[in-house]
């Protein structure tokens, strides 16, 4: 019975990725509590304009609802999720259990992550697990898709069918380290890549031509909505590896309406990304309702379902 139900799972993102379409995803955080209404409302504004909605898994080590549960809630609303799965809080037994559960519930898109350190979040005294990291999680998912568990024992009740992606940071200061890790994730089975926030598109261009060229996997550039000069300075101070250029901060500082200027900047970045890679991953923390207006400014049309 469940297998019959699963045959109707949403597959827009996977199909579009395999057909080489320009992909649009957006990030939405699960609720901090038991009421998903706000999350559903924000995700609903994206319906028909993005291929899938990322649901974060304890991003920045801050407590929120299970990404798997939140993904199921969105799928019930007709919104295709990408369920983030981080290694920080679960060992390989727990990860495999959740991944098999995701498949059984019709969730097909997974973003495999190592996870942010506990000390960065709101429960700094919690114990980290990190039994695996993202590359080994990708390998584990590959085994599950081939009908084996992490010990190479058969899954007696059927293989999974998960479309798995990974994170990439083209602005990593170690170019050789970036290349090695990207190649390891490719070899481990990553089918798509979503980047961290991009602020230097010349470096993204260099990454696409020198490292990602010929990989034949979609790379989605991370586009972040900056709400003010203060917001940009905070990110420069507190987010490792991100350096928002001074000319962007000056634009926000001098604008009569900084939020509107931030939307214009994001739209311009979407247009640049369209010339460089196969997609964008939109991030507008607590203002997901502004993502569609940004896409409109960039001239991005509705997604074909």
mmCIF file of C-alpha atoms in Angstrom:
data_model
loop_
_atom_site.group_PDB
_atom_site.id
_atom_site.type_symbol
_atom_site.label_atom_id
_atom_site.label_comp_id
_atom_site.label_asym_id
_atom_site.label_seq_id
_atom_site.Cartn_x
_atom_site.Cartn_y
_atom_site.Cartn_z
ATOM 1 C CA UNK A 1 0.000 0.000 0.000
ATOM 2 C CA UNK A 2 2.730 2.499 0.974
ATOM 3 C CA UNK A 3 4.693 1.694 -2.175
ATOM 4 C CA UNK A 4 1.622 2.569 -4.251
ATOM 5 C CA UNK A 5 1.212 5.857 -2.419
ATOM 6 C CA UNK A 6 4.897 6.712 -2.900
ATOM 7 C CA UNK A 7 4.610 6.405 -6.674
ATOM 8 C CA UNK A 8 2.879 9.792 -6.714
ATOM 9 C CA UNK A 9 5.711 11.712 -5.003
ATOM 10 C CA UNK A 10 6.572 15.165 -6.372
ATOM 11 C CA UNK A 11 9.568 15.073 -8.707
ATOM 12 C CA UNK A 12 9.690 18.530 -10.299
ATOM 13 C CA UNK A 13 13.156 19.345 -8.955
ATOM 14 C CA UNK A 14 14.782 16.077 -9.999
ATOM 15 C CA UNK A 15 13.186 16.070 -13.428
ATOM 16 C CA UNK A 16 14.121 19.692 -14.086
ATOM 17 C CA UNK A 17 17.689 19.097 -12.888
ATOM 18 C CA UNK A 18 18.099 16.110 -15.195
ATOM 19 C CA UNK A 19 16.701 18.103 -18.128
ATOM 20 C CA UNK A 20 19.249 20.883 -17.642
ATOM 21 C CA UNK A 21 16.713 23.572 -16.743
ATOM 22 C CA UNK A 22 17.700 26.665 -14.756
ATOM 23 C CA UNK A 23 16.793 25.662 -11.197
ATOM 24 C CA UNK A 24 15.357 27.866 -8.479
ATOM 25 C CA UNK A 25 15.226 26.789 -4.866
ATOM 26 C CA UNK A 26 14.533 28.766 -1.718
ATOM 27 C CA UNK A 27 15.267 28.210 1.945
ATOM 28 C CA UNK A 28 12.627 28.164 4.673
ATOM 29 C CA UNK A 29 13.295 27.440 8.346
ATOM 30 C CA UNK A 30 11.063 25.039 10.280
ATOM 31 C CA UNK A 31 9.151 26.500 13.233
ATOM 32 C CA UNK A 32 10.610 26.776 16.711
ATOM 33 C CA UNK A 33 7.649 25.050 18.297
ATOM 34 C CA UNK A 34 4.774 22.830 17.299
ATOM 35 C CA UNK A 35 2.813 25.217 15.069
ATOM 36 C CA UNK A 36 3.942 25.132 11.407
ATOM 37 C CA UNK A 37 1.506 27.812 10.190
ATOM 38 C CA UNK A 38 4.072 30.558 9.549
ATOM 39 C CA UNK A 39 6.410 28.164 7.736
ATOM 40 C CA UNK A 40 3.553 26.951 5.541
ATOM 41 C CA UNK A 41 2.471 30.530 4.772
ATOM 42 C CA UNK A 42 6.009 31.560 3.763
ATOM 43 C CA UNK A 43 6.494 28.442 1.634
ATOM 44 C CA UNK A 44 3.100 28.943 -0.013
ATOM 45 C CA UNK A 45 4.268 32.299 -1.412
ATOM 46 C CA UNK A 46 6.907 30.348 -3.367
ATOM 47 C CA UNK A 47 4.543 27.840 -4.946
ATOM 48 C CA UNK A 48 4.884 27.797 -8.714
ATOM 49 C CA UNK A 49 7.962 30.035 -8.623
ATOM 50 C CA UNK A 50 10.607 27.659 -7.289
ATOM 51 C CA UNK A 51 11.345 24.043 -8.110
ATOM 52 C CA UNK A 52 11.710 23.076 -4.461
ATOM 53 C CA UNK A 53 11.913 24.530 -0.959
ATOM 54 C CA UNK A 54 14.848 23.700 1.309
ATOM 55 C CA UNK A 55 13.959 22.858 4.900
ATOM 56 C CA UNK A 56 16.908 23.444 7.197
ATOM 57 C CA UNK A 57 18.102 20.893 9.747
ATOM 58 C CA UNK A 58 19.175 22.720 12.883
ATOM 59 C CA UNK A 59 20.905 25.466 10.904
ATOM 60 C CA UNK A 60 23.499 27.341 12.996
ATOM 61 C CA UNK A 61 22.850 24.665 15.656
ATOM 62 C CA UNK A 62 19.642 26.445 16.668
ATOM 63 C CA UNK A 63 16.763 24.264 17.855
ATOM 64 C CA UNK A 64 13.834 23.951 15.445
ATOM 65 C CA UNK A 65 11.295 21.361 14.340
ATOM 66 C CA UNK A 66 12.590 18.226 12.633
ATOM 67 C CA UNK A 67 13.432 18.928 8.992
ATOM 68 C CA UNK A 68 11.843 15.615 8.032
ATOM 69 C CA UNK A 69 8.554 16.410 9.758
ATOM 70 C CA UNK A 70 8.516 19.926 8.302
ATOM 71 C CA UNK A 71 9.237 18.538 4.819
ATOM 72 C CA UNK A 72 6.285 16.177 5.060
ATOM 73 C CA UNK A 73 4.027 19.060 6.119
ATOM 74 C CA UNK A 74 5.058 21.086 3.056
ATOM 75 C CA UNK A 75 4.642 18.110 0.743
ATOM 76 C CA UNK A 76 1.095 17.705 2.061
ATOM 77 C CA UNK A 77 0.520 21.301 0.927
ATOM 78 C CA UNK A 78 1.717 20.488 -2.599
ATOM 79 C CA UNK A 79 5.126 22.125 -2.107
ATOM 80 C CA UNK A 80 8.125 19.993 -3.070
ATOM 81 C CA UNK A 81 10.749 19.970 -0.298
ATOM 82 C CA UNK A 82 14.480 19.418 -0.177
ATOM 83 C CA UNK A 83 15.035 17.904 3.242
ATOM 84 C CA UNK A 84 18.371 18.880 4.732
ATOM 85 C CA UNK A 85 20.026 16.095 6.724
ATOM 86 C CA UNK A 86 22.951 16.990 9.006
ATOM 87 C CA UNK A 87 25.358 14.639 10.768
ATOM 88 C CA UNK A 88 25.796 16.679 13.945
ATOM 89 C CA UNK A 89 22.873 15.252 15.933
ATOM 90 C CA UNK A 90 22.554 11.625 14.755
ATOM 91 C CA UNK A 91 24.794 8.605 14.398
ATOM 92 C CA UNK A 92 24.683 6.397 11.321
ATOM 93 C CA UNK A 93 21.824 4.331 12.751
ATOM 94 C CA UNK A 94 19.646 7.406 13.275
ATOM 95 C CA UNK A 95 20.572 8.862 9.881
ATOM 96 C CA UNK A 96 19.680 5.656 8.056
ATOM 97 C CA UNK A 97 16.405 5.401 9.962
ATOM 98 C CA UNK A 98 15.439 8.951 8.991
ATOM 99 C CA UNK A 99 16.479 8.461 5.371
ATOM 100 C CA UNK A 100 14.421 5.292 5.021
ATOM 101 C CA UNK A 101 11.552 7.110 6.714
ATOM 102 C CA UNK A 102 11.896 10.010 4.275
ATOM 103 C CA UNK A 103 11.614 7.617 1.339
ATOM 104 C CA UNK A 104 8.557 5.891 2.846
ATOM 105 C CA UNK A 105 6.876 9.280 3.327
ATOM 106 C CA UNK A 106 7.507 10.283 -0.288
ATOM 107 C CA UNK A 107 10.367 12.709 0.396
ATOM 108 C CA UNK A 108 12.891 12.281 -2.397
ATOM 109 C CA UNK A 109 15.243 15.310 -2.303
ATOM 110 C CA UNK A 110 17.956 15.277 0.361
ATOM 111 C CA UNK A 111 20.771 17.772 1.007
ATOM 112 C CA UNK A 112 23.579 15.978 2.856
ATOM 113 C CA UNK A 113 25.381 18.227 5.337
ATOM 114 C CA UNK A 114 27.976 17.856 8.058
ATOM 115 C CA UNK A 115 26.190 20.399 10.277
ATOM 116 C CA UNK A 116 27.210 23.536 12.141
ATOM 117 C CA UNK A 117 29.128 23.189 15.419
ATOM 118 C CA UNK A 118 27.010 23.039 18.581
ATOM 119 C CA UNK A 119 28.937 25.915 20.173
ATOM 120 C CA UNK A 120 27.501 28.286 17.535
ATOM 121 C CA UNK A 121 23.897 27.651 18.568
ATOM 122 C CA UNK A 122 21.410 28.053 21.390
ATOM 123 C CA UNK A 123 22.317 24.797 23.181
ATOM 124 C CA UNK A 124 26.114 25.111 23.465
ATOM 125 C CA UNK A 125 26.314 22.428 26.172
ATOM 126 C CA UNK A 126 24.652 19.774 23.986
ATOM 127 C CA UNK A 127 26.774 16.818 22.867
ATOM 128 C CA UNK A 128 27.713 16.587 19.195
ATOM 129 C CA UNK A 129 27.663 13.261 17.372
ATOM 130 C CA UNK A 130 29.432 13.680 14.012
ATOM 131 C CA UNK A 131 29.600 9.910 13.527
ATOM 132 C CA UNK A 132 29.761 10.801 9.825
ATOM 133 C CA UNK A 133 30.410 13.950 7.810
ATOM 134 C CA UNK A 134 28.846 15.034 4.530
ATOM 135 C CA UNK A 135 30.983 12.941 2.159
ATOM 136 C CA UNK A 136 30.428 9.751 4.137
ATOM 137 C CA UNK A 137 26.726 10.594 4.407
ATOM 138 C CA UNK A 138 26.590 10.858 0.609
ATOM 139 C CA UNK A 139 28.255 7.451 0.378
ATOM 140 C CA UNK A 140 25.769 6.014 2.868
ATOM 141 C CA UNK A 141 22.813 7.319 0.846
ATOM 142 C CA UNK A 142 24.325 5.740 -2.250
ATOM 143 C CA UNK A 143 24.325 2.406 -0.444
ATOM 144 C CA UNK A 144 20.706 2.806 0.646
ATOM 145 C CA UNK A 145 19.749 3.598 -2.946
ATOM 146 C CA UNK A 146 21.489 0.367 -3.960
ATOM 147 C CA UNK A 147 19.583 -1.668 -1.387
ATOM 148 C CA UNK A 148 22.335 -1.944 1.228
ATOM 149 C CA UNK A 149 22.816 -0.543 4.720
ATOM 150 C CA UNK A 150 26.046 1.053 5.936
ATOM 151 C CA UNK A 151 27.417 -2.412 6.764
ATOM 152 C CA UNK A 152 26.674 -3.648 3.229
ATOM 153 C CA UNK A 153 23.835 -5.818 4.494
ATOM 154 C CA UNK A 154 20.736 -6.035 2.235
ATOM 155 C CA UNK A 155 17.707 -3.851 2.957
ATOM 156 C CA UNK A 156 15.195 -6.669 3.107
ATOM 157 C CA UNK A 157 12.230 -4.338 2.606
ATOM 158 C CA UNK A 158 13.472 -2.456 -0.425
ATOM 159 C CA UNK A 159 16.005 0.141 -1.510
ATOM 160 C CA UNK A 160 15.493 3.883 -1.215
ATOM 161 C CA UNK A 161 15.294 6.269 -4.182
ATOM 162 C CA UNK A 162 16.747 9.535 -2.927
ATOM 163 C CA UNK A 163 17.991 12.425 -5.075
ATOM 164 C CA UNK A 164 20.873 13.708 -3.008
ATOM 165 C CA UNK A 165 22.807 16.958 -3.153
ATOM 166 C CA UNK A 166 25.629 18.646 -1.273
ATOM 167 C CA UNK A 167 26.772 22.091 -0.223
ATOM 168 C CA UNK A 168 29.694 23.900 -1.819
ATOM 169 C CA UNK A 169 31.501 27.128 -0.962
ATOM 170 C CA UNK A 170 33.169 28.586 -4.085
ATOM 171 C CA UNK A 171 34.581 31.401 -1.946
ATOM 172 C CA UNK A 172 36.603 28.990 0.203
ATOM 173 C CA UNK A 173 40.033 30.482 0.829
ATOM 174 C CA UNK A 174 41.790 27.181 0.100
ATOM 175 C CA UNK A 175 41.337 26.625 -3.626
ATOM 176 C CA UNK A 176 43.008 23.209 -3.554
ATOM 177 C CA UNK A 177 40.918 22.191 -0.536
ATOM 178 C CA UNK A 178 37.754 23.320 -2.317
ATOM 179 C CA UNK A 179 38.642 21.297 -5.393
ATOM 180 C CA UNK A 180 39.432 18.132 -3.423
ATOM 181 C CA UNK A 181 36.247 18.313 -1.385
ATOM 182 C CA UNK A 182 34.099 19.055 -4.443
ATOM 183 C CA UNK A 183 35.605 16.086 -6.277
ATOM 184 C CA UNK A 184 35.076 13.838 -3.242
ATOM 185 C CA UNK A 185 31.411 14.831 -3.065
ATOM 186 C CA UNK A 186 30.992 14.174 -6.785
ATOM 187 C CA UNK A 187 32.599 10.751 -6.415
ATOM 188 C CA UNK A 188 30.368 10.029 -3.400
ATOM 189 C CA UNK A 189 27.260 10.541 -5.509
ATOM 190 C CA UNK A 190 26.146 14.192 -5.174
ATOM 191 C CA UNK A 191 23.599 14.904 -7.919
ATOM 192 C CA UNK A 192 23.373 18.673 -7.352
ATOM 193 C CA UNK A 193 25.167 21.380 -5.386
ATOM 194 C CA UNK A 194 23.793 24.379 -3.531
ATOM 195 C CA UNK A 195 26.351 27.040 -2.702
ATOM 196 C CA UNK A 196 26.827 29.150 0.356
ATOM 197 C CA UNK A 197 26.022 32.859 -0.007
ATOM 198 C CA UNK A 198 27.876 34.288 -3.034
ATOM 199 C CA UNK A 199 29.244 37.808 -2.798
ATOM 200 C CA UNK A 200 32.058 37.591 -5.376
ATOM 201 C CA UNK A 201 30.734 36.466 -8.746
ATOM 202 C CA UNK A 202 34.178 36.609 -10.354
ATOM 203 C CA UNK A 203 35.225 33.851 -7.981
ATOM 204 C CA UNK A 204 32.031 31.928 -8.821
ATOM 205 C CA UNK A 205 32.932 32.243 -12.515
ATOM 206 C CA UNK A 206 36.437 30.952 -11.750
ATOM 207 C CA UNK A 207 34.983 28.030 -9.785
ATOM 208 C CA UNK A 208 32.616 27.142 -12.617
ATOM 209 C CA UNK A 209 35.347 27.203 -15.269
ATOM 210 C CA UNK A 210 38.255 25.713 -13.302
ATOM 211 C CA UNK A 211 36.675 23.239 -10.872
ATOM 212 C CA UNK A 212 33.052 22.491 -11.781
ATOM 213 C CA UNK A 213 33.519 22.465 -15.569
ATOM 214 C CA UNK A 214 32.448 19.160 -17.057
ATOM 215 C CA UNK A 215 30.912 17.774 -13.866
ATOM 216 C CA UNK A 216 27.453 17.734 -15.501
ATOM 217 C CA UNK A 217 25.762 18.384 -12.166
ATOM 218 C CA UNK A 218 23.681 21.491 -11.416
ATOM 219 C CA UNK A 219 25.404 24.172 -9.337
ATOM 220 C CA UNK A 220 22.984 26.588 -7.637
ATOM 221 C CA UNK A 221 24.455 29.926 -6.545
ATOM 222 C CA UNK A 222 23.406 31.089 -3.087
ATOM 223 C CA UNK A 223 21.649 34.483 -3.267
ATOM 224 C CA UNK A 224 21.050 36.208 0.067
ATOM 225 C CA UNK A 225 18.697 39.138 0.672
ATOM 226 C CA UNK A 226 20.572 41.870 2.536
ATOM 227 C CA UNK A 227 18.094 44.021 4.435
ATOM 228 C CA UNK A 228 20.353 46.928 5.441
ATOM 229 C CA UNK A 229 23.956 48.063 5.760
ATOM 230 C CA UNK A 230 23.809 46.986 9.413
ATOM 231 C CA UNK A 231 22.707 43.516 8.320
ATOM 232 C CA UNK A 232 25.597 43.324 5.844
ATOM 233 C CA UNK A 233 28.162 44.404 8.437
ATOM 234 C CA UNK A 234 26.810 41.850 10.902
ATOM 235 C CA UNK A 235 27.247 39.084 8.306
ATOM 236 C CA UNK A 236 30.814 40.218 7.568
ATOM 237 C CA UNK A 237 31.579 40.084 11.277
ATOM 238 C CA UNK A 238 29.810 36.878 12.253
ATOM 239 C CA UNK A 239 29.651 34.579 9.207
ATOM 240 C CA UNK A 240 32.998 32.892 8.455
ATOM 241 C CA UNK A 241 34.149 32.986 4.851
ATOM 242 C CA UNK A 242 31.734 35.741 3.766
ATOM 243 C CA UNK A 243 32.934 39.207 2.816
ATOM 244 C CA UNK A 244 30.268 41.528 1.464
ATOM 245 C CA UNK A 245 32.028 44.154 -0.680
ATOM 246 C CA UNK A 246 32.156 47.758 0.471
ATOM 247 C CA UNK A 247 30.330 49.025 -2.605
ATOM 248 C CA UNK A 248 27.328 46.843 -1.725
ATOM 249 C CA UNK A 249 27.316 48.141 1.838
ATOM 250 C CA UNK A 250 27.570 51.711 0.515
ATOM 251 C CA UNK A 251 24.528 51.145 -1.734
ATOM 252 C CA UNK A 252 22.511 49.923 1.239
ATOM 253 C CA UNK A 253 23.765 52.786 3.424
ATOM 254 C CA UNK A 254 22.845 55.469 0.925
ATOM 255 C CA UNK A 255 19.469 54.058 -0.126
ATOM 256 C CA UNK A 256 16.277 55.766 0.999
ATOM 257 C CA UNK A 257 14.734 52.316 1.344
ATOM 258 C CA UNK A 258 17.523 49.830 2.252
ATOM 259 C CA UNK A 259 15.262 46.770 2.054
ATOM 260 C CA UNK A 260 14.143 47.658 -1.460
ATOM 261 C CA UNK A 261 17.770 48.270 -2.440
ATOM 262 C CA UNK A 262 18.679 44.867 -1.026
ATOM 263 C CA UNK A 263 16.001 43.312 -3.217
ATOM 264 C CA UNK A 264 17.446 45.083 -6.266
ATOM 265 C CA UNK A 265 20.926 43.806 -5.417
ATOM 266 C CA UNK A 266 19.620 40.251 -5.047
ATOM 267 C CA UNK A 267 17.781 40.507 -8.391
ATOM 268 C CA UNK A 268 20.961 41.724 -10.092
ATOM 269 C CA UNK A 269 22.840 38.781 -8.604
ATOM 270 C CA UNK A 270 20.223 36.338 -9.901
ATOM 271 C CA UNK A 271 20.738 37.759 -13.390
ATOM 272 C CA UNK A 272 24.521 37.349 -13.098
ATOM 273 C CA UNK A 273 24.121 33.779 -11.845
ATOM 274 C CA UNK A 274 21.954 32.941 -14.881
ATOM 275 C CA UNK A 275 25.027 33.533 -17.046
ATOM 276 C CA UNK A 276 27.341 31.386 -14.916
ATOM 277 C CA UNK A 277 25.583 28.314 -13.531
ATOM 278 C CA UNK A 278 22.427 26.188 -13.628
ATOM 279 C CA UNK A 279 20.449 27.719 -10.798
ATOM 280 C CA UNK A 280 20.059 29.907 -7.748
ATOM 281 C CA UNK A 281 19.316 29.091 -4.144
ATOM 282 C CA UNK A 282 17.413 32.008 -2.600
ATOM 283 C CA UNK A 283 17.838 32.923 1.083
ATOM 284 C CA UNK A 284 15.729 35.662 2.674
ATOM 285 C CA UNK A 285 15.730 34.957 6.392
ATOM 286 C CA UNK A 286 12.326 35.848 7.915
ATOM 287 C CA UNK A 287 11.285 37.563 4.651
ATOM 288 C CA UNK A 288 10.694 34.608 2.367
ATOM 289 C CA UNK A 289 7.658 36.500 1.070
ATOM 290 C CA UNK A 290 10.065 38.825 -0.782
ATOM 291 C CA UNK A 291 11.664 36.054 -2.848
ATOM 292 C CA UNK A 292 9.020 36.091 -5.588
ATOM 293 C CA UNK A 293 9.234 39.908 -5.994
ATOM 294 C CA UNK A 294 13.015 39.518 -6.317
ATOM 295 C CA UNK A 295 12.559 36.875 -9.003
ATOM 296 C CA UNK A 296 10.116 39.215 -10.763
ATOM 297 C CA UNK A 297 12.711 42.006 -10.701
ATOM 298 C CA UNK A 298 15.238 39.591 -12.214
ATOM 299 C CA UNK A 299 12.829 38.601 -14.970
ATOM 300 C CA UNK A 300 12.633 34.984 -13.830
ATOM 301 C CA UNK A 301 9.405 33.352 -14.970
ATOM 302 C CA UNK A 302 7.197 30.823 -13.234
ATOM 303 C CA UNK A 303 8.441 27.267 -12.926
ATOM 304 C CA UNK A 304 7.010 24.715 -15.354
ATOM 305 C CA UNK A 305 5.402 21.893 -13.387
#
